[in-house]
mmCIF file of C-alpha atoms in Angstrom:
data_model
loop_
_atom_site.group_PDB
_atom_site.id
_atom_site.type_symbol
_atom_site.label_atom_id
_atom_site.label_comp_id
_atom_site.label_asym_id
_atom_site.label_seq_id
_atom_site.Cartn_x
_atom_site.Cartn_y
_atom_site.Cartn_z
ATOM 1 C CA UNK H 165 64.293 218.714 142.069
ATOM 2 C CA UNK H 166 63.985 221.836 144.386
ATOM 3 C CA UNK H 167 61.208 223.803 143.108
ATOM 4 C CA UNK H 168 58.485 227.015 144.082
ATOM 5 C CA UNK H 169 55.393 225.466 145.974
ATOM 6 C CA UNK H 170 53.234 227.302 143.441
ATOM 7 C CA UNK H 171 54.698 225.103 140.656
ATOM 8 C CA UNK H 172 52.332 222.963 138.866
ATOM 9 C CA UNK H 173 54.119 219.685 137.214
ATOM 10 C CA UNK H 174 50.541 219.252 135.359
ATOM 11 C CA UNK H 175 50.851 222.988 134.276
ATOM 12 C CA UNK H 176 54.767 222.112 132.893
ATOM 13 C CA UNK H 177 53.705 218.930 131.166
ATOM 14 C CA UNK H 178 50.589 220.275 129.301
ATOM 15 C CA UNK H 179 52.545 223.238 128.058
ATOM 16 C CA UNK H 180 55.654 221.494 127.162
ATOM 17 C CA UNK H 181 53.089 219.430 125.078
ATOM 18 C CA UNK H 182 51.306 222.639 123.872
ATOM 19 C CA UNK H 183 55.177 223.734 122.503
ATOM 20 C CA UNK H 184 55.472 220.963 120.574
ATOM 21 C CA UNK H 185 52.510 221.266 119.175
ATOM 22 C CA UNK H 186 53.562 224.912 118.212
ATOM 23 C CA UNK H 187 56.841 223.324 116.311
ATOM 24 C CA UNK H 188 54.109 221.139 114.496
ATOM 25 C CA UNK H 189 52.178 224.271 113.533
ATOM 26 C CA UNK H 190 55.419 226.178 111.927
ATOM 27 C CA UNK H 191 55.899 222.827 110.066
ATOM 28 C CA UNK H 192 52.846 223.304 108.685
ATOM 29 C CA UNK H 193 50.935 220.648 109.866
ATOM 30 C CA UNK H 194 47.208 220.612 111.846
ATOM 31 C CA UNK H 195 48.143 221.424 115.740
ATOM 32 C CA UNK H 196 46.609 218.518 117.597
ATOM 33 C CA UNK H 197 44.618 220.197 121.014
ATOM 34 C CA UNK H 198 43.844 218.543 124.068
ATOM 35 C CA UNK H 199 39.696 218.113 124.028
ATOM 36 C CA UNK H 200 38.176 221.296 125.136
ATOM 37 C CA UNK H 201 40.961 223.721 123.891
ATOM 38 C CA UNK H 202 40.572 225.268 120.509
ATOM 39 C CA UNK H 203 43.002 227.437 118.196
ATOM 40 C CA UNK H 204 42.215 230.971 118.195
ATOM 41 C CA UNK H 205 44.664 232.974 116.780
ATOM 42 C CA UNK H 206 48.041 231.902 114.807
ATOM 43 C CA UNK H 207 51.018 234.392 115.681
ATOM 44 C CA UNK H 208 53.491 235.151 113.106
ATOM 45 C CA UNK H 209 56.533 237.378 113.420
ATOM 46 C CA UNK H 210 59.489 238.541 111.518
ATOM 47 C CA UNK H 211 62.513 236.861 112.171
ATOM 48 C CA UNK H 212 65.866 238.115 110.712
ATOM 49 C CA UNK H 213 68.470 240.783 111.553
ATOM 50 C CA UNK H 214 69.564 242.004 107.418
ATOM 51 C CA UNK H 215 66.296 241.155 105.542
ATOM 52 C CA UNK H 216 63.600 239.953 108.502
ATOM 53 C CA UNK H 217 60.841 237.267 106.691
ATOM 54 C CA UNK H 218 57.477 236.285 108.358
ATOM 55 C CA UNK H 219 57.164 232.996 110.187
ATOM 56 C CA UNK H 220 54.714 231.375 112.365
ATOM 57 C CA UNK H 221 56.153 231.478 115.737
ATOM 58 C CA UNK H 222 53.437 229.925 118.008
ATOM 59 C CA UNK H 223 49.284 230.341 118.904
ATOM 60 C CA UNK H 224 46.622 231.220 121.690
ATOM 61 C CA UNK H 225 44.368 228.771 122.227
ATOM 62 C CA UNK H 226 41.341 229.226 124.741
ATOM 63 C CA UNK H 227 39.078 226.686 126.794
ATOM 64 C CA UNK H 228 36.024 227.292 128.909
ATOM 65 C CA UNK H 229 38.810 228.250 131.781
ATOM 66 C CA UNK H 230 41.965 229.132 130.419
ATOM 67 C CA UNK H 231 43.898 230.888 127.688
ATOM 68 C CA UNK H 232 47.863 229.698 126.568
ATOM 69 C CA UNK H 233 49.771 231.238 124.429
ATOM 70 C CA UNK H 234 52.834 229.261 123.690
ATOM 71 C CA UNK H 235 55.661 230.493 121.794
ATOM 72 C CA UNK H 236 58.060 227.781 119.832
ATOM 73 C CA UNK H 237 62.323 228.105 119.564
ATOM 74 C CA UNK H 238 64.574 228.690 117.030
ATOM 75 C CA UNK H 239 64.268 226.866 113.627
ATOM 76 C CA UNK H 240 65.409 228.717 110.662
ATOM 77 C CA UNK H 241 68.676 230.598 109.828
ATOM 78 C CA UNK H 242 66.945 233.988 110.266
ATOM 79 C CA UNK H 243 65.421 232.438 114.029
ATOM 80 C CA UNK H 244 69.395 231.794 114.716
ATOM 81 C CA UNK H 245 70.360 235.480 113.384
ATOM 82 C CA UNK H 246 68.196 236.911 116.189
ATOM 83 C CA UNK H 247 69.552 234.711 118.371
ATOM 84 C CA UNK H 248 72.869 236.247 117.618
ATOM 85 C CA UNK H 249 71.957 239.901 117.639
ATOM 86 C CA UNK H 250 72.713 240.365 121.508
ATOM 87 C CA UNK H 251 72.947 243.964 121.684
ATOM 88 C CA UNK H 252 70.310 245.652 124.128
ATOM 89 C CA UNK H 253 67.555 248.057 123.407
ATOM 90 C CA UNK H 254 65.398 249.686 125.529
ATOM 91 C CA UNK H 255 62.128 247.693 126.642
ATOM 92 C CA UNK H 256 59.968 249.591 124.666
ATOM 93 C CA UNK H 257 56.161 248.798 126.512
ATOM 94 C CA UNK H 258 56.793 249.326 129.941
ATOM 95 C CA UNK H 259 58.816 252.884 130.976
ATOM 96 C CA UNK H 260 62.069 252.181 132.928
ATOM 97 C CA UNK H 261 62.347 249.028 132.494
ATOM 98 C CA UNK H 262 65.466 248.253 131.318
ATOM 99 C CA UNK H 263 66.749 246.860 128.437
ATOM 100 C CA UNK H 264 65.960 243.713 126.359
ATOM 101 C CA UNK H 265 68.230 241.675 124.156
ATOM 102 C CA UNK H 266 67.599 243.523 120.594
ATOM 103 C CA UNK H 267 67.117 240.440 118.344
ATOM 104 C CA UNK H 268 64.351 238.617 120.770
ATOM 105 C CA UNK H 269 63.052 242.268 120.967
ATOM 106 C CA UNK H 270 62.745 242.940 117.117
ATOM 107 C CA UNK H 271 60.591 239.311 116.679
ATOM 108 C CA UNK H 272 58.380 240.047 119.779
ATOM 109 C CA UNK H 273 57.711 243.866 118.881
ATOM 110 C CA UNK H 274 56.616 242.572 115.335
ATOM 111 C CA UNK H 275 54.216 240.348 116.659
ATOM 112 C CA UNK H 276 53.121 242.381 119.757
ATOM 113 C CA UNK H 277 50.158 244.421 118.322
ATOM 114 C CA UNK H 278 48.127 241.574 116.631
ATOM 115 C CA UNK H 279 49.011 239.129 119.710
ATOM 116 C CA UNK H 280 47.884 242.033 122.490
ATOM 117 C CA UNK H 281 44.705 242.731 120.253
ATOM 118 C CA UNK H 282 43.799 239.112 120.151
ATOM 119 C CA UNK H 283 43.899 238.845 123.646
ATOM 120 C CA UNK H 284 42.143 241.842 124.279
ATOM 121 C CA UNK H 285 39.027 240.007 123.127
ATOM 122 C CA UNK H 286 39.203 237.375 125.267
ATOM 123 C CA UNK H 287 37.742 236.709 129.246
ATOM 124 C CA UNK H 288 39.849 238.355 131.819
ATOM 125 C CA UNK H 289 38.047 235.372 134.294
ATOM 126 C CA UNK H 290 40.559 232.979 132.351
ATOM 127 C CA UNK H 291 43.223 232.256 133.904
ATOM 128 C CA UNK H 292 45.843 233.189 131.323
ATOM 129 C CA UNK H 293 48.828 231.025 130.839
ATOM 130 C CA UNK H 294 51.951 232.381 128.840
ATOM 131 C CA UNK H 295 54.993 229.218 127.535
ATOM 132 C CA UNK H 296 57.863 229.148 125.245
ATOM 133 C CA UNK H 297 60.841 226.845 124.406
ATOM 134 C CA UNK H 298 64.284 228.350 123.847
ATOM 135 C CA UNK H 299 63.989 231.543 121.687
ATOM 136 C CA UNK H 300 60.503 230.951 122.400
ATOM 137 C CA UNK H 301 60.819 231.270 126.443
ATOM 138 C CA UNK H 302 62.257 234.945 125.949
ATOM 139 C CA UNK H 303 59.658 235.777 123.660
ATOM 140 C CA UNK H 304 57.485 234.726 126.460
ATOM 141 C CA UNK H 305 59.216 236.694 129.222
ATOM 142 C CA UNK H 306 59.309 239.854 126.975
ATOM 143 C CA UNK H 307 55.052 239.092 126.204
ATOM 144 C CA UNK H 308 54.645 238.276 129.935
ATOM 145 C CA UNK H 309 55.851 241.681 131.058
ATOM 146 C CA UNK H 310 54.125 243.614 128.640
ATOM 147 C CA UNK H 311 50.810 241.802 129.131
ATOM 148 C CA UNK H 312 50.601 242.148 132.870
ATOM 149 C CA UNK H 313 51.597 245.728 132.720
ATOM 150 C CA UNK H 314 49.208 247.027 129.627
ATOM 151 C CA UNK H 315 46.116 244.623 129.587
ATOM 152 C CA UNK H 316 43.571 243.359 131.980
ATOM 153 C CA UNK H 317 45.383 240.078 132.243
ATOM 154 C CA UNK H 318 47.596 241.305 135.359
ATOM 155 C CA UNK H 319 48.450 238.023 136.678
ATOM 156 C CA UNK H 320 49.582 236.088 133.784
ATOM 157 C CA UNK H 321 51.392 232.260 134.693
ATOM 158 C CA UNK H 322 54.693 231.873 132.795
ATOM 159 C CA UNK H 323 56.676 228.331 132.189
ATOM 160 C CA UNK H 324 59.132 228.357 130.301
ATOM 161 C CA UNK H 325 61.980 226.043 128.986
ATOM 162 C CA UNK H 326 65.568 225.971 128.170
ATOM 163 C CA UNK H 327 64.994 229.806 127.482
ATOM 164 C CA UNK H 328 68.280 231.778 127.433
ATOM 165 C CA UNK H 329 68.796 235.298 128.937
ATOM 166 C CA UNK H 330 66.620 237.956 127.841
ATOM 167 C CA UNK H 331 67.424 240.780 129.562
ATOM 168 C CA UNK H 332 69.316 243.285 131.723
ATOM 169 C CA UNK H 333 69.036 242.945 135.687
ATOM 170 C CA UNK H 334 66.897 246.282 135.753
ATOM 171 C CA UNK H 335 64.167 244.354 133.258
ATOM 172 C CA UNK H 336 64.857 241.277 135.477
ATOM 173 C CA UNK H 337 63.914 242.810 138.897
ATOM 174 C CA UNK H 338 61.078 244.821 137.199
ATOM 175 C CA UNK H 339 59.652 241.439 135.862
ATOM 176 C CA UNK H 340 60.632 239.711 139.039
ATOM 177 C CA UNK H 341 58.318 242.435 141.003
ATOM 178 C CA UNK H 342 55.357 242.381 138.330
ATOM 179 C CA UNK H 343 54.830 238.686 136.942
ATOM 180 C CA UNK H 344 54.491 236.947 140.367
ATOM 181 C CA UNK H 345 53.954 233.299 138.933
ATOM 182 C CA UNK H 346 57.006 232.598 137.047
ATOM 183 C CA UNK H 347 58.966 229.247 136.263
ATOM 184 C CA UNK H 348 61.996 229.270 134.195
ATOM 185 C CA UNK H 349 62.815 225.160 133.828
ATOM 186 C CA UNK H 350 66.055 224.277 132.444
ATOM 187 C CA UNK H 351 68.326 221.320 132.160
ATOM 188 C CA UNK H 352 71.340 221.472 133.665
ATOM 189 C CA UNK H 353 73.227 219.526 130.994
ATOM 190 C CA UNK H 354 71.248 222.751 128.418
ATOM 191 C CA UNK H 355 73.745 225.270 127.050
ATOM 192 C CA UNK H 356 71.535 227.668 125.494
ATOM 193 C CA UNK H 357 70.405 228.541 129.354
ATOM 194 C CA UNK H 358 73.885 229.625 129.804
ATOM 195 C CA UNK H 359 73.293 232.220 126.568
ATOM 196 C CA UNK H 360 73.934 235.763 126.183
ATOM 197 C CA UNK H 361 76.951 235.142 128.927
ATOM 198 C CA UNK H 362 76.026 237.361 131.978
ATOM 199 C CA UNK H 363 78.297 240.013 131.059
ATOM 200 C CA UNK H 364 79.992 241.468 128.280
ATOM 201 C CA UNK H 365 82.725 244.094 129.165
ATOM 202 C CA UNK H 366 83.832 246.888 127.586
ATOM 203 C CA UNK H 367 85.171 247.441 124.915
ATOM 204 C CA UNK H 368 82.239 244.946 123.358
ATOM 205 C CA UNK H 369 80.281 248.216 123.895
ATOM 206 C CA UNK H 370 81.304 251.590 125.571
ATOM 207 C CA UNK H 371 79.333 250.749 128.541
ATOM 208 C CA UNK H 372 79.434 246.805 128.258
ATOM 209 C CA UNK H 373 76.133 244.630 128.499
ATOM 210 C CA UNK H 374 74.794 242.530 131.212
ATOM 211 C CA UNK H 375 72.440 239.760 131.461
ATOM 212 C CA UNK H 376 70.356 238.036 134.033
ATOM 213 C CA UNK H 377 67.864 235.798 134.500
ATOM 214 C CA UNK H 378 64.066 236.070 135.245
ATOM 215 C CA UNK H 379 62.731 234.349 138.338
ATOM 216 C CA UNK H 380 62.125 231.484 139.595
ATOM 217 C CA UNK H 381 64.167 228.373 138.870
ATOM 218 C CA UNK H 382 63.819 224.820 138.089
ATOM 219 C CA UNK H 383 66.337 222.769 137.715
ATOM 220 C CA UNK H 384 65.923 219.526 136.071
ATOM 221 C CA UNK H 385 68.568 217.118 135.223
ATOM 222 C CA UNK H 386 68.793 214.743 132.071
ATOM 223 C CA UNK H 387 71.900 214.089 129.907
ATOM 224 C CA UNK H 388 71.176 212.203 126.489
ATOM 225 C CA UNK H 389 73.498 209.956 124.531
ATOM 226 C CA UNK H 390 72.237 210.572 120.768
ATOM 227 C CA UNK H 391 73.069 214.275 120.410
ATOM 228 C CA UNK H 392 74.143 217.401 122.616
ATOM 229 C CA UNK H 393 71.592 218.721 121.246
ATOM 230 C CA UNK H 394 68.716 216.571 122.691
ATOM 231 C CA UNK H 395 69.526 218.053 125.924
ATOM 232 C CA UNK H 396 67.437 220.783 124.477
ATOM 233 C CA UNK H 397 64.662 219.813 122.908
ATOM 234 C CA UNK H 398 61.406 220.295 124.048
ATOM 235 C CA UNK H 399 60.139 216.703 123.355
ATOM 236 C CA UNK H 400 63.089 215.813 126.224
ATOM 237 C CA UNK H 401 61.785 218.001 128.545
ATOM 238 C CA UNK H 402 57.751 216.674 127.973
ATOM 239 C CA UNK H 403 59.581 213.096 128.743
ATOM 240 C CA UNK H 404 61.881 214.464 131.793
ATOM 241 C CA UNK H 405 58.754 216.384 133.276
ATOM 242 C CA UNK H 406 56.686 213.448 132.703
ATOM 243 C CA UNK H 407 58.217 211.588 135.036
ATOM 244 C CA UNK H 408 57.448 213.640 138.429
ATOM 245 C CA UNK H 409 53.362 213.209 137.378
ATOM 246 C CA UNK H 410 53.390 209.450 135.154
ATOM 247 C CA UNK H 411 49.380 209.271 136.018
ATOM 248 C CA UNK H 412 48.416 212.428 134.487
ATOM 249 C CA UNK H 413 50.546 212.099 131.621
ATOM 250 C CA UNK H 414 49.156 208.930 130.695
ATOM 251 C CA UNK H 415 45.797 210.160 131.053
ATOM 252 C CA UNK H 416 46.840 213.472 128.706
ATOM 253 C CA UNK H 417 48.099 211.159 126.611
ATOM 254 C CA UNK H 418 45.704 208.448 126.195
ATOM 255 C CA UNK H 419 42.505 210.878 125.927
ATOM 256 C CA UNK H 420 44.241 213.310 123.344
ATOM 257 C CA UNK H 421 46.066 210.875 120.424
ATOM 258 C CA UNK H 422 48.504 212.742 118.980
ATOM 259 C CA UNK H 423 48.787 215.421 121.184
ATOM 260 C CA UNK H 424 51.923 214.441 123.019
ATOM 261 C CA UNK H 425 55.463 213.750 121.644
ATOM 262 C CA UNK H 426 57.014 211.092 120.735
ATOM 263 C CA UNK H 427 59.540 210.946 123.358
ATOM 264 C CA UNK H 428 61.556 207.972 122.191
ATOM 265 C CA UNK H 429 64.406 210.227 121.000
ATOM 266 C CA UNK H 430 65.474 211.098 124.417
ATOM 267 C CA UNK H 431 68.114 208.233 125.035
ATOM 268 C CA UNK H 432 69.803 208.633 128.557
ATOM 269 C CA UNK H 433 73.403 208.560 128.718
ATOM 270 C CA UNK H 434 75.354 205.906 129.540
ATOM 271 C CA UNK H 435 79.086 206.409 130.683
ATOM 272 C CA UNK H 436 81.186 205.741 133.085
ATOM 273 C CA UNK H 437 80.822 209.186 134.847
ATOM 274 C CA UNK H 438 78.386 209.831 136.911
ATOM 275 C CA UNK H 439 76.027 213.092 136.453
ATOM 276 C CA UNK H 440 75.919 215.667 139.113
ATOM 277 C CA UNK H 441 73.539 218.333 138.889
ATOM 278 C CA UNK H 442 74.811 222.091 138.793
ATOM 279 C CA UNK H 443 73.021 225.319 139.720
ATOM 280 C CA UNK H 444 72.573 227.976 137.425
ATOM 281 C CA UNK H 445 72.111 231.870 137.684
#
């Protein structure tokens, strides 16, 4: 696994583990924190392209040295009907800065006041760490931006996970240029990386729409029997991340009950072809 000398593995496996606990949070159920972080603010959005509803979407939490705010992935039909609305609008917090896929746009913009006022109360001597899974990563990239640009928090550090494409190459070089610490894991064997397709000719729109990824890449590589999707899930990336730092996992794990997934759903594949790993845009 080729990756940035910045990256943290301990960084990637407590936020993978934060993630899931923001999928336990939109199911309702009591977020389980590693000793020393506490919940501080819940964020909801509206999710929806015809008739948007309100859903818990992920949560800041803040220790004696750091802040996360972790953003979870689709869930509902009105999470997948943003997914689907791919058409671009203008980024609307940062001028000239290209254009942002509309439906990730919509959920973050209705979300964006509360979440920027929040952190506006907190300690700019944090060190301010910004995650999300799938829909959740591009609602993290479209935050990331906007937080580095319009609060104190300049130099905010972004994982995120099996996110798909957010935005157009003039958003992706501006964010490239502004959020220096940056790590976009994802699977090889993961479609929804792959998602919106890079471009989109004409006549799809009079000027067509393009798509490319923020920087800087991680590959990983796992391929799971049960279902495709398992290749995706956050849980499967905790377990695949895991395995590059087993010692500080176990200690996360063993001091924080609860906290960490259960990762027995990832089941590795077992076939008579043999994976090779691809790289991805």
């Amino acid at each position: 696994m080729k990756i940035s000398s910045v990256f943290n593995n301990e960084d990637a496996i407590l936020l993978a583990a934060m993630i899931f606990q923001s999928y336990q949070l939109f199911e309702k159920r009591t977020p389980i924190l590693p000793k020393g972080l506490n919940l501080r603010f819940t964020i909801h959005a509206l999710a929806g392209v015809e008739e948007p509803g309100e859903e818990v979407f992920g949560f800041i939490a803040e220790s004696q040295d750091k802040i996360i705010v972790v953003f979870r992935g689709t869930r509902t039909f009105k999470d997948n009907e943003s997914d689907q609305d791919l058409y671009q609008v203008m980024y609307p917090y940062v001028r000239n800065a290209g254009k942002t896929h509309r439906g990730f746009t919509c959920i973050y913009q209705s979300a964006r006041n509360e979440l920027i006022r929040e952190l506006n109360k907190l300690s700019t001597t944090k060190r301010l760490l910004v995650a999300g899974h799938s829909l959740g990563g591009a609602l993290a990239v479209l935050a990331a931006l906007d937080i580095a640009i319009n609060t104190p928090f300049k130099n905010p550090v972004v994982y995120t996970y099996g996110s798909p494409r957010v935005a157009d190459p003039v958003f992706a070089s501006r964010f490239n240029q502004t959020v220096k610490n940056s790590f976009r894991i994802f699977n090889v064997h993961d479609i929804i990386p792959t998602l919106p397709a890079q471009a989109y000719p004409t006549p799809f729109t009079k000027e067509g729409l393009f798509y490319r990824h923020v920087r800087s890449k991680v590959p990983l590589s796992f391929q799971l029997n049960s279902l495709p999707v398992r290749n995706h899930e956050i849980v499967c990336y905790f377990k695949k991340l895991s395995q590059h730092n087993p010692n500080f996992t176990r200690v996360l794990c063993d001091e924080n009950l609860g906290f960490c997934p259960d990762t027995g759903v990832c089941v590795p594949f077992i076939g008579i072809c043999s994976e090779e790993e691809e790289d991805e845009e």
